[in-house]
mmCIF file of C-alpha atoms in Angstrom:
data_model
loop_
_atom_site.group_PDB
_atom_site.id
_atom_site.type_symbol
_atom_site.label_atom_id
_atom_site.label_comp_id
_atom_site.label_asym_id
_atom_site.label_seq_id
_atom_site.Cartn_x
_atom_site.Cartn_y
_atom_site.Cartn_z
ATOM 1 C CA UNK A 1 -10.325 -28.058 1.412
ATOM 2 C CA UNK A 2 -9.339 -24.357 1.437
ATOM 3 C CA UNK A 3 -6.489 -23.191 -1.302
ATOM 4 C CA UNK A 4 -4.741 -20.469 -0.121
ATOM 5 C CA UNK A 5 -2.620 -17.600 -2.104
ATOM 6 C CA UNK A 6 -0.102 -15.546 -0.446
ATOM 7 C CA UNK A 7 1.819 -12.342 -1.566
ATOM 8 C CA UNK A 8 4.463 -11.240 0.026
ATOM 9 C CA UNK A 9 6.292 -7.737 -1.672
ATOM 10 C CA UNK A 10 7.893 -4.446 -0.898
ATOM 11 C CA UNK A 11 6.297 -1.409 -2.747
ATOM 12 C CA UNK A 12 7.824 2.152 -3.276
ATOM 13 C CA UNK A 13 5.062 4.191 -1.570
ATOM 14 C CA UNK A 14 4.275 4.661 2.427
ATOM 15 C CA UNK A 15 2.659 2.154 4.315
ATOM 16 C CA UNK A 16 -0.091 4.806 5.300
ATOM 17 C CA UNK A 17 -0.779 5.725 1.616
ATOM 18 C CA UNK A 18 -0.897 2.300 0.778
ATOM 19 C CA UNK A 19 -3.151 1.681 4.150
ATOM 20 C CA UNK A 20 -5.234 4.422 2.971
ATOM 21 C CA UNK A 21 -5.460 3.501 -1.008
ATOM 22 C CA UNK A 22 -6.513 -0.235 0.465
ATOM 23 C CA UNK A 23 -9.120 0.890 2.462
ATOM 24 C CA UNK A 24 -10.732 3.370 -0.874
ATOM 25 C CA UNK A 25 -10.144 0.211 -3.033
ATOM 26 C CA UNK A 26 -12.276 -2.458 -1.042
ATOM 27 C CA UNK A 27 -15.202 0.537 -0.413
ATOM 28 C CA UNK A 28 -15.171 0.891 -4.258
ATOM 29 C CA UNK A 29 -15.488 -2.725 -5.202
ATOM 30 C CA UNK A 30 -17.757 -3.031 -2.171
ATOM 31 C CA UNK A 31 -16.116 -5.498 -0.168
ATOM 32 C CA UNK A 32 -16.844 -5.905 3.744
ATOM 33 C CA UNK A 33 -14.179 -5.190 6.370
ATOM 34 C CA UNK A 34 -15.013 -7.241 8.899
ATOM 35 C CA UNK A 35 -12.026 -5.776 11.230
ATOM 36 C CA UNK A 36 -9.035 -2.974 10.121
ATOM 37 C CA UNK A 37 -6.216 -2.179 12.437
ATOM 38 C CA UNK A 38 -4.668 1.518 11.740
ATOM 39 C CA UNK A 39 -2.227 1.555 14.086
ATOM 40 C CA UNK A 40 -0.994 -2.027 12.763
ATOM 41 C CA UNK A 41 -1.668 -1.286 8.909
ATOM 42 C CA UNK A 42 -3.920 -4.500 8.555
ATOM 43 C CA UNK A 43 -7.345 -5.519 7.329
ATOM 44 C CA UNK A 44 -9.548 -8.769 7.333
ATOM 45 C CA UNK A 45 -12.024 -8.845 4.934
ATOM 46 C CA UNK A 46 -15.013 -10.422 2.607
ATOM 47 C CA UNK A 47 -15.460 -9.737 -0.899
ATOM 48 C CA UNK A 48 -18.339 -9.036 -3.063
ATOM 49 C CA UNK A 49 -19.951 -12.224 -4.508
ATOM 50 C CA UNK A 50 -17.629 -11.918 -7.306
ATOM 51 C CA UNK A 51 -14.751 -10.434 -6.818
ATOM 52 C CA UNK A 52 -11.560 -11.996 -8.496
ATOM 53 C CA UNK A 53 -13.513 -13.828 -10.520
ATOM 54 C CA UNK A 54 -11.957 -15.636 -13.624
ATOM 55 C CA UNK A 55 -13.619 -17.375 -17.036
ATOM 56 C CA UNK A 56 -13.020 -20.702 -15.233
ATOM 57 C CA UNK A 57 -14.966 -19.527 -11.451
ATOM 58 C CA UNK A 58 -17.489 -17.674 -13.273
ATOM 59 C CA UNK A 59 -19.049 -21.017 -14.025
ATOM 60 C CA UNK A 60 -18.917 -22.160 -10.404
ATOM 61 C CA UNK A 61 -21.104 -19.483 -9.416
ATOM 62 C CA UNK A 62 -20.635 -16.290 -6.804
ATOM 63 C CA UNK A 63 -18.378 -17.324 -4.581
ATOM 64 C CA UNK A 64 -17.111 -14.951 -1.559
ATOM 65 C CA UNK A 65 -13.376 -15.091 -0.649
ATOM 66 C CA UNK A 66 -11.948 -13.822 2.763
ATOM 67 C CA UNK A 67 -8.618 -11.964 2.700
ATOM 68 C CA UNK A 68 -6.206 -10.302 4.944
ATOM 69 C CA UNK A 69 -3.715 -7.800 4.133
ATOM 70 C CA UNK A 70 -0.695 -5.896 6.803
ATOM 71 C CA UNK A 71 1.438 -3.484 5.962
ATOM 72 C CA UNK A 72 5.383 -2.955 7.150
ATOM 73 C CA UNK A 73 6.345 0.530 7.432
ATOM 74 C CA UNK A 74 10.313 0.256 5.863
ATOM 75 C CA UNK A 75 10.496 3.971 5.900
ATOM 76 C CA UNK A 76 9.159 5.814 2.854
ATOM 77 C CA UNK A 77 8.767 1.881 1.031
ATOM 78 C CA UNK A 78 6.706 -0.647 2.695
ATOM 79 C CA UNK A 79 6.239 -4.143 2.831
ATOM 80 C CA UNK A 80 2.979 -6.003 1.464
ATOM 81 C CA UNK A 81 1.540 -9.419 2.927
ATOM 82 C CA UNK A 82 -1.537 -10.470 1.269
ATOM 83 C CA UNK A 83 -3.690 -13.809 2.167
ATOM 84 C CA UNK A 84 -6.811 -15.012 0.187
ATOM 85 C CA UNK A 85 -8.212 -18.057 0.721
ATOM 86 C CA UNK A 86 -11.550 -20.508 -0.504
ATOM 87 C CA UNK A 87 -12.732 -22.973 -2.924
ATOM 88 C CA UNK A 88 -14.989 -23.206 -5.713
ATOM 89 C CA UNK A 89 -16.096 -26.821 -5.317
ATOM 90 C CA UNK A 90 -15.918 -29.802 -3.756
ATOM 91 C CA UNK A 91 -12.495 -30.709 -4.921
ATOM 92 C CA UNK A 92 -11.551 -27.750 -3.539
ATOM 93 C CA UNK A 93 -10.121 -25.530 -6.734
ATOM 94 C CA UNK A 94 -9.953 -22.349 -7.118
ATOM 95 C CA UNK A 95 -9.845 -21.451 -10.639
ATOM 96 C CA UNK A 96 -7.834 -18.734 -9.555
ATOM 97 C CA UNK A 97 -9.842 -16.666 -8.544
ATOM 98 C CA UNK A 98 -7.963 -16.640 -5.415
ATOM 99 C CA UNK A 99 -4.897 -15.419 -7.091
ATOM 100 C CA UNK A 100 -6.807 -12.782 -8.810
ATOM 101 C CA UNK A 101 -8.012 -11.411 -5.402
ATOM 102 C CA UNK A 102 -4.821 -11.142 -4.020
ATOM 103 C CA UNK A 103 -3.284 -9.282 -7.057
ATOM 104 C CA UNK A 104 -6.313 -6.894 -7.005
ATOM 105 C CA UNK A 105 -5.436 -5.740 -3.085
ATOM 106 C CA UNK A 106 -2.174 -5.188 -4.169
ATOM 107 C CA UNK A 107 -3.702 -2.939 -6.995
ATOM 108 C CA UNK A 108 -5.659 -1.152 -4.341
ATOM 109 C CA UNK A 109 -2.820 -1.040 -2.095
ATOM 110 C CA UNK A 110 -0.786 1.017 -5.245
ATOM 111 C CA UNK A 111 -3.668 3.230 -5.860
ATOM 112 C CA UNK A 112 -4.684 1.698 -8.838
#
């Protein structure tokens, strides 16, 4: 069973900037791109064996979650969709780590 978290938001900076800010974000935290579309603003990607880890996943071990994030050009604002997806176990929980994923591409997205 795969849980899924989704973010979709509009943010106050370029879509390019934010493209670009992404892109510096997942080489710092050493994530793989495993395909990034400029001319679309989008990236599908792996990260590291424990990125968005919480206290609860930490206990389930390294885990790797696969994400995709596009970008809307809405003139100098843009829009945000974010997907992460995975399971920790065999119930298929998450222990939010999923959630934690997402909110850190939209951190990278903002430059932060």
């Amino acid at each position: 069973m795969v849980v899924k978290q989704e973010i979709r938001k509009t943010i106050s900076i370029s879509a390019l900037t934010a493209y670009k800010n992404l892109l510096a974000g997942i080489k710092k935290e050493d994530w793989e791109i495993i395909y990034k579309e400029k001319e679309d603003f989008e990236v599908f990607g792996m990260t590291s064996a424990f990125g968005g880890s919480t206290l609860l996943s930490i206990g389930e071990g390294a885990r790797y979650v696969p994400f995709f994030a596009r970008l809307f050009p809405k003139g100098s604002k843009c829009e945000v969709l974010i997907i992460a997806g995975g399971s920790e176990n065999w119930l298929g929980w998450d222990f939010g780590r999923n959630k934690k994923v997402v909110e850190k591409i939209l951190d990278m997205c903002l430059g932060k």
